[in-house]
PDB file of C-alpha atoms in Angstrom:
ATOM      1  CA  MET I   1     132.280  98.686 106.948  1.00  0.00           C
ATOM      2  CA  PRO I   2     134.183  98.444 110.271  1.00  0.00           C
ATOM      3  CA  HIS I   3     131.574  99.348 112.882  1.00  0.00           C
ATOM      4  CA  THR I   4     129.582  97.540 115.548  1.00  0.00           C
ATOM      5  CA  LEU I   5     125.826  97.695 115.187  1.00  0.00           C
ATOM      6  CA  PRO I   6     123.581  97.651 118.267  1.00  0.00           C
ATOM      7  CA  PRO I   7     121.849  94.254 118.528  1.00  0.00           C
ATOM      8  CA  HIS I   8     118.384  95.626 117.756  1.00  0.00           C
ATOM      9  CA  VAL I   9     119.730  97.444 114.690  1.00  0.00           C
ATOM     10  CA  HIS I  10     121.548  94.309 113.493  1.00  0.00           C
ATOM     11  CA  THR I  11     118.332  92.303 113.859  1.00  0.00           C
ATOM     12  CA  TRP I  12     116.333  94.974 112.014  1.00  0.00           C
ATOM     13  CA  LEU I  13     118.787  95.119 109.122  1.00  0.00           C
ATOM     14  CA  THR I  14     119.138  91.362 108.707  1.00  0.00           C
ATOM     15  CA  ALA I  15     115.358  90.987 108.715  1.00  0.00           C
ATOM     16  CA  HIS I  16     115.258  93.200 105.628  1.00  0.00           C
ATOM     17  CA  GLY I  17     117.976  91.799 103.422  1.00  0.00           C
ATOM     18  CA  TRP I  18     121.293  92.917 104.894  1.00  0.00           C
ATOM     19  CA  HIS I  19     124.122  90.665 106.097  1.00  0.00           C
ATOM     20  CA  PRO I  20     127.684  91.517 107.184  1.00  0.00           C
ATOM     21  CA  ALA I  21     129.262  90.234 103.957  1.00  0.00           C
ATOM     22  CA  ARG I  22     126.810  92.047 101.676  1.00  0.00           C
ATOM     23  CA  ASP I  23     128.512  93.846  98.778  1.00  0.00           C
ATOM     24  CA  ILE I  24     126.516  95.096  95.793  1.00  0.00           C
ATOM     25  CA  GLY I  25     129.716  96.093  93.995  1.00  0.00           C
ATOM     26  CA  ARG I  26     129.200  97.749  90.616  1.00  0.00           C
ATOM     27  CA  ALA I  27     125.590  98.634  91.426  1.00  0.00           C
ATOM     28  CA  ALA I  28     126.869 100.983  94.138  1.00  0.00           C
ATOM     29  CA  THR I  29     129.425 102.709  91.930  1.00  0.00           C
ATOM     30  CA  ASP I  30     126.873 103.096  89.135  1.00  0.00           C
ATOM     31  CA  ALA I  31     124.339 104.626  91.529  1.00  0.00           C
ATOM     32  CA  ILE I  32     126.949 107.097  92.791  1.00  0.00           C
ATOM     33  CA  ALA I  33     127.914 108.072  89.250  1.00  0.00           C
ATOM     34  CA  ASP I  34     124.267 108.555  88.246  1.00  0.00           C
ATOM     35  CA  ARG I  35     123.577 110.784  91.237  1.00  0.00           C
ATOM     36  CA  LYS I  36     126.748 112.805  90.701  1.00  0.00           C
ATOM     37  CA  ARG I  37     125.706 113.518  87.100  1.00  0.00           C
ATOM     38  CA  GLN I  38     122.219 114.448  88.239  1.00  0.00           C
ATOM     39  CA  LEU I  39     123.547 116.882  90.853  1.00  0.00           C
ATOM     40  CA  GLU I  40     126.038 118.486  88.493  1.00  0.00           C
ATOM     41  CA  GLY I  41     123.278 118.916  85.940  1.00  0.00           C
ATOM     42  CA  GLN I  42     121.443 121.237  88.319  1.00  0.00           C
ATOM     43  CA  VAL I  43     123.983 124.001  87.547  1.00  0.00           C
ATOM     44  CA  TYR I  44     124.567 125.134  91.129  1.00  0.00           C
ATOM     45  CA  PRO I  45     128.079 126.501  91.836  1.00  0.00           C
ATOM     46  CA  PHE I  46     129.212 123.448  93.801  1.00  0.00           C
ATOM     47  CA  THR I  47     131.131 120.297  93.033  1.00  0.00           C
ATOM     48  CA  TYR I  48     129.715 117.022  94.277  1.00  0.00           C
ATOM     49  CA  GLU I  49     132.701 114.712  94.574  1.00  0.00           C
ATOM     50  CA  PRO I  50     131.586 111.817  96.771  1.00  0.00           C
ATOM     51  CA  PRO I  51     133.701 111.494  99.929  1.00  0.00           C
ATOM     52  CA  ALA I  52     135.567 108.233 100.474  1.00  0.00           C
ATOM     53  CA  THR I  53     132.925 107.177 103.021  1.00  0.00           C
ATOM     54  CA  ILE I  54     130.143 106.885 100.428  1.00  0.00           C
ATOM     55  CA  GLU I  55     131.115 103.879  98.330  1.00  0.00           C
ATOM     56  CA  PRO I  56     131.818 101.499 101.264  1.00  0.00           C
ATOM     57  CA  PHE I  57     128.483 102.445 102.829  1.00  0.00           C
ATOM     58  CA  LEU I  58     126.521 101.890  99.629  1.00  0.00           C
ATOM     59  CA  ARG I  59     128.337  98.669  98.773  1.00  0.00           C
ATOM     60  CA  SER I  60     127.155  97.260 102.088  1.00  0.00           C
ATOM     61  CA  TYR I  61     123.727  98.896 102.499  1.00  0.00           C
ATOM     62  CA  GLY I  62     122.863 100.356  99.104  1.00  0.00           C
ATOM     63  CA  LEU I  63     119.483  99.587  97.475  1.00  0.00           C
ATOM     64  CA  LEU I  64     117.954  98.281 100.707  1.00  0.00           C
ATOM     65  CA  GLU I  65     114.430  99.441 101.560  1.00  0.00           C
ATOM     66  CA  LEU I  66     114.090  99.400 105.336  1.00  0.00           C
ATOM     67  CA  PRO I  67     110.670  99.853 106.976  1.00  0.00           C
ATOM     68  CA  HIS I  68     110.574 101.732 110.259  1.00  0.00           C
ATOM     69  CA  PRO I  69     109.949  99.190 113.060  1.00  0.00           C
ATOM     70  CA  GLY I  70     107.120 101.247 114.541  1.00  0.00           C
ATOM     71  CA  ALA I  71     105.652 102.544 111.285  1.00  0.00           C
ATOM     72  CA  PRO I  72     106.287 100.068 108.457  1.00  0.00           C
ATOM     73  CA  GLU I  73     104.707 102.365 105.885  1.00  0.00           C
ATOM     74  CA  VAL I  74     107.753 104.634 106.346  1.00  0.00           C
ATOM     75  CA  LEU I  75     110.658 103.362 104.247  1.00  0.00           C
ATOM     76  CA  PHE I  76     114.338 104.248 104.366  1.00  0.00           C
ATOM     77  CA  CYS I  77     115.371 103.751 100.735  1.00  0.00           C
ATOM     78  CA  LEU I  78     119.165 103.553 100.545  1.00  0.00           C
ATOM     79  CA  ASP I  79     119.459 104.530  96.911  1.00  0.00           C
ATOM     80  CA  PRO I  80     121.233 107.851  96.284  1.00  0.00           C
ATOM     81  CA  ARG I  81     119.481 108.329  92.933  1.00  0.00           C
ATOM     82  CA  ILE I  82     116.080 109.038  94.503  1.00  0.00           C
ATOM     83  CA  ALA I  83     116.051 112.813  94.388  1.00  0.00           C
ATOM     84  CA  TYR I  84     114.222 116.092  94.152  1.00  0.00           C
ATOM     85  CA  PRO I  85     114.653 117.951  90.860  1.00  0.00           C
ATOM     86  CA  HIS I  86     116.580 120.771  92.598  1.00  0.00           C
ATOM     87  CA  ASP I  87     118.059 119.343  95.799  1.00  0.00           C
ATOM     88  CA  GLY I  88     121.660 120.107  94.835  1.00  0.00           C
ATOM     89  CA  GLU I  89     121.552 123.548  96.405  1.00  0.00           C
ATOM     90  CA  GLU I  90     120.570 122.164  99.820  1.00  0.00           C
ATOM     91  CA  ILE I  91     123.266 119.492  99.607  1.00  0.00           C
ATOM     92  CA  GLY I  92     125.906 122.033  98.612  1.00  0.00           C
ATOM     93  CA  GLU I  93     124.875 124.454 101.341  1.00  0.00           C
ATOM     94  CA  LEU I  94     125.081 121.736 103.996  1.00  0.00           C
ATOM     95  CA  ALA I  95     128.610 120.902 102.830  1.00  0.00           C
ATOM     96  CA  GLU I  96     129.517 124.577 103.053  1.00  0.00           C
ATOM     97  CA  ASN I  97     128.074 124.895 106.547  1.00  0.00           C
ATOM     98  CA  LEU I  98     129.759 121.726 107.814  1.00  0.00           C
ATOM     99  CA  GLY I  99     133.070 122.480 106.141  1.00  0.00           C
ATOM    100  CA  VAL I 100     133.313 118.969 104.673  1.00  0.00           C
ATOM    101  CA  ALA I 101     132.031 117.240 101.557  1.00  0.00           C
ATOM    102  CA  VAL I 102     128.654 115.487 101.734  1.00  0.00           C
ATOM    103  CA  PHE I 103     126.834 113.212  99.302  1.00  0.00           C
ATOM    104  CA  PRO I 104     123.341 111.681  99.279  1.00  0.00           C
ATOM    105  CA  VAL I 105     122.921 108.038 100.261  1.00  0.00           C
ATOM    106  CA  GLY I 106     119.158 107.614 100.501  1.00  0.00           C
ATOM    107  CA  TYR I 107     115.652 108.915 101.005  1.00  0.00           C
ATOM    108  CA  ILE I 108     112.895 108.705 103.658  1.00  0.00           C
ATOM    109  CA  THR I 109     109.431 108.244 102.187  1.00  0.00           C
ATOM    110  CA  GLU I 110     107.387 109.685 105.071  1.00  0.00           C
ATOM    111  CA  GLU I 111     108.173 113.363 104.565  1.00  0.00           C
ATOM    112  CA  GLY I 112     110.524 113.336 101.617  1.00  0.00           C
ATOM    113  CA  SER I 113     113.845 113.697 103.418  1.00  0.00           C
ATOM    114  CA  VAL I 114     117.188 113.116 101.717  1.00  0.00           C
ATOM    115  CA  LEU I 115     119.847 111.289 103.743  1.00  0.00           C
ATOM    116  CA  VAL I 116     123.438 112.402 103.204  1.00  0.00           C
ATOM    117  CA  MET I 117     126.778 111.242 104.580  1.00  0.00           C
ATOM    118  CA  ASP I 118     129.805 113.462 105.027  1.00  0.00           C
ATOM    119  CA  ALA I 119     133.531 112.841 104.718  1.00  0.00           C
ATOM    120  CA  LEU I 120     133.712 111.976 108.432  1.00  0.00           C
ATOM    121  CA  GLY I 121     131.055 109.271 108.125  1.00  0.00           C
ATOM    122  CA  ARG I 122     128.382 111.350 109.860  1.00  0.00           C
ATOM    123  CA  VAL I 123     124.808 111.089 108.591  1.00  0.00           C
ATOM    124  CA  PHE I 124     122.437 114.041 108.188  1.00  0.00           C
ATOM    125  CA  GLU I 125     118.843 114.358 107.069  1.00  0.00           C
ATOM    126  CA  LEU I 126     117.760 117.137 104.714  1.00  0.00           C
ATOM    127  CA  HIS I 127     114.105 117.747 105.481  1.00  0.00           C
ATOM    128  CA  HIS I 128     111.969 120.547 104.075  1.00  0.00           C
ATOM    129  CA  THR I 129     111.998 122.159 107.544  1.00  0.00           C
ATOM    130  CA  GLY I 130     115.801 122.111 107.794  1.00  0.00           C
ATOM    131  CA  ALA I 131     118.855 119.900 108.208  1.00  0.00           C
ATOM    132  CA  TYR I 132     119.134 117.377 111.046  1.00  0.00           C
ATOM    133  CA  PHE I 133     121.915 115.250 112.544  1.00  0.00           C
ATOM    134  CA  ARG I 134     121.270 111.506 112.460  1.00  0.00           C
ATOM    135  CA  GLY I 135     124.486 110.071 113.838  1.00  0.00           C
ATOM    136  CA  ALA I 136     128.261 110.247 114.092  1.00  0.00           C
ATOM    137  CA  ASP I 137     128.584 106.960 112.214  1.00  0.00           C
ATOM    138  CA  VAL I 138     126.507 104.284 110.516  1.00  0.00           C
ATOM    139  CA  ALA I 139     125.586 102.510 113.751  1.00  0.00           C
ATOM    140  CA  GLU I 140     124.316 105.709 115.387  1.00  0.00           C
ATOM    141  CA  ALA I 141     122.463 106.737 112.247  1.00  0.00           C
ATOM    142  CA  PHE I 142     120.582 103.453 111.930  1.00  0.00           C
ATOM    143  CA  ALA I 143     119.739 103.530 115.645  1.00  0.00           C
ATOM    144  CA  SER I 144     118.358 107.042 115.185  1.00  0.00           C
ATOM    145  CA  LEU I 145     116.404 106.151 112.064  1.00  0.00           C
ATOM    146  CA  CYS I 146     114.681 103.140 113.594  1.00  0.00           C
ATOM    147  CA  GLY I 147     113.957 105.007 116.833  1.00  0.00           C
ATOM    148  CA  SER I 148     111.308 107.598 117.628  1.00  0.00           C
ATOM    149  CA  GLU I 149     113.213 110.638 118.903  1.00  0.00           C
ATOM    150  CA  VAL I 150     113.276 113.841 116.868  1.00  0.00           C
ATOM    151  CA  PRO I 151     116.868 114.319 115.622  1.00  0.00           C
ATOM    152  CA  ALA I 152     119.127 117.205 116.650  1.00  0.00           C
ATOM    153  CA  ASP I 153     119.462 120.273 114.467  1.00  0.00           C
ATOM    154  CA  ALA I 154     122.447 120.078 112.122  1.00  0.00           C
ATOM    155  CA  GLU I 155     123.422 123.639 113.038  1.00  0.00           C
ATOM    156  CA  GLU I 156     125.051 122.225 116.166  1.00  0.00           C
ATOM    157  CA  TYR I 157     127.670 120.687 113.853  1.00  0.00           C
ATOM    158  CA  TYR I 158     128.350 123.666 111.605  1.00  0.00           C
ATOM    159  CA  ARG I 159     131.974 124.786 111.411  1.00  0.00           C
ATOM    160  CA  VAL I 160     131.847 128.557 111.388  1.00  0.00           C
ATOM    161  CA  GLY I 161     134.779 130.043 109.507  1.00  0.00           C
ATOM    162  CA  ARG I 162     136.154 126.699 108.386  1.00  0.00           C
ATOM    163  CA  ARG I 163     136.944 126.467 104.694  1.00  0.00           C
ATOM    164  CA  PRO I 164     134.905 123.749 102.935  1.00  0.00           C
ATOM    165  CA  THR I 165     136.777 120.788 101.475  1.00  0.00           C
ATOM    166  CA  TRP I 166     134.801 120.951  98.230  1.00  0.00           C
ATOM    167  CA  THR I 167     135.556 123.627  95.640  1.00  0.00           C
ATOM    168  CA  ARG I 168     133.336 125.952  93.639  1.00  0.00           C
ATOM    169  CA  ARG I 169     133.221 125.699  89.881  1.00  0.00           C
ATOM    170  CA  LYS I 170     134.433 128.577  87.763  1.00  0.00           C
ATOM    171  CA  ALA I 171     131.514 128.047  85.393  1.00  0.00           C
ATOM    172  CA  PRO I 172     128.381 125.884  85.438  1.00  0.00           C
ATOM    173  CA  THR I 173     128.431 122.578  83.609  1.00  0.00           C
ATOM    174  CA  PRO I 174     125.702 121.707  81.101  1.00  0.00           C
ATOM    175  CA  PRO I 175     122.801 119.567  82.346  1.00  0.00           C
ATOM    176  CA  ALA I 176     123.458 115.832  82.482  1.00  0.00           C
ATOM    177  CA  PRO I 177     120.977 113.170  81.333  1.00  0.00           C
ATOM    178  CA  THR I 178     118.254 112.504  83.891  1.00  0.00           C
ATOM    179  CA  PRO I 179     118.857 109.197  85.736  1.00  0.00           C
ATOM    180  CA  SER I 180     116.269 106.467  85.542  1.00  0.00           C
ATOM    181  CA  ALA I 181     115.504 106.454  89.275  1.00  0.00           C
ATOM    182  CA  PRO I 182     112.217 108.065  90.353  1.00  0.00           C
ATOM    183  CA  VAL I 183     112.035 111.688  91.409  1.00  0.00           C
ATOM    184  CA  LYS I 184     109.962 112.192  94.516  1.00  0.00           C
ATOM    185  CA  PRO I 185     107.716 115.244  95.071  1.00  0.00           C
ATOM    186  CA  ARG I 186     108.470 117.421  98.090  1.00  0.00           C
ATOM    187  CA  PRO I 187     105.671 117.115 100.648  1.00  0.00           C
ATOM    188  CA  SER I 188     104.379 119.746 103.041  1.00  0.00           C
ATOM    189  CA  GLY I 189     104.200 119.444 106.799  1.00  0.00           C
ATOM    190  CA  THR I 190     106.352 119.768 109.889  1.00  0.00           C
ATOM    191  CA  ARG I 191     109.328 117.889 111.278  1.00  0.00           C
ATOM    192  CA  THR I 192     108.049 114.692 112.912  1.00  0.00           C
ATOM    193  CA  SER I 193     109.365 111.245 113.717  1.00  0.00           C
ATOM    194  CA  PRO I 194     107.521 107.907 113.536  1.00  0.00           C
ATOM    195  CA  ALA I 195     105.941 106.710 116.746  1.00  0.00           C
ATOM    196  CA  PRO I 196     107.538 103.751 118.543  1.00  0.00           C
ATOM    197  CA  PRO I 197     105.861 100.320 118.377  1.00  0.00           C
ATOM    198  CA  ALA I 198     102.869  99.851 120.674  1.00  0.00           C
ATOM    199  CA  ALA I 199     103.521  98.013 123.923  1.00  0.00           C
ATOM    200  CA  GLY I 200     103.192  94.283 123.521  1.00  0.00           C
ATOM    201  CA  GLY I 201     103.640  94.496 119.742  1.00  0.00           C
ATOM    202  CA  PRO I 202     105.996  92.323 117.715  1.00  0.00           C
TER     203      PRO I 202
END
C-alpha cells in the first residue's frame, strides 16, 4: 500500500512478521469473502460490500497478530473474520453515520473492539462504549494503535445529511454458513487505552 510509516511503527511491524513486499494473496480475499457472508447472514438491512481499500490493506497486513508495545498481552489481530455474533448492526450504522462504506479488518483482544476501514482508507474502532477514530490512513492508525492516547470519538467524522454509499436490501438474505474463525465474547468495562512502556524499558 502506498503510504509512509513512521519509523517506530515500521520497526514494530517488521518485528512481528510484516515486510514491505508482504502479500498474502488468496488468503486475504478468502477472509473478506468469509466475513461478508457472516455479516450478510445476520439479516440486518444493510449491504456489506467491501470498499476498494480493504483488499490491499489485508493483502499487506492481514493475519498479523501485533502485540501492543507497552502491553504485549493486548493483541491487534488483523483478521476480519474474528467477530461478534451480531456486530453487523454496529458496522452498518457506522457506515450510515459516516456516509461511506466500511468493512471490518481486525480485532483488539483487550476489550473486544472491532477495527474497520472505510472507503477513504480511514480506520475506526467499534468498542462497546462507542465508535472511535483511529486514523486518516494506515500509518496514522498504526501509530494510534501502538500509542497510549485515548482515540477521538467517531462522531466528529459523521456526515450529517450525506447519503450513504452503501444501499439497503429490499429483503433480508438467509443466514450464511458460520465461518471457521473464532467468535469472541463481548467484554464489559469502559473505554481505556494501554499504558505506554515504562521508562528505561526495551
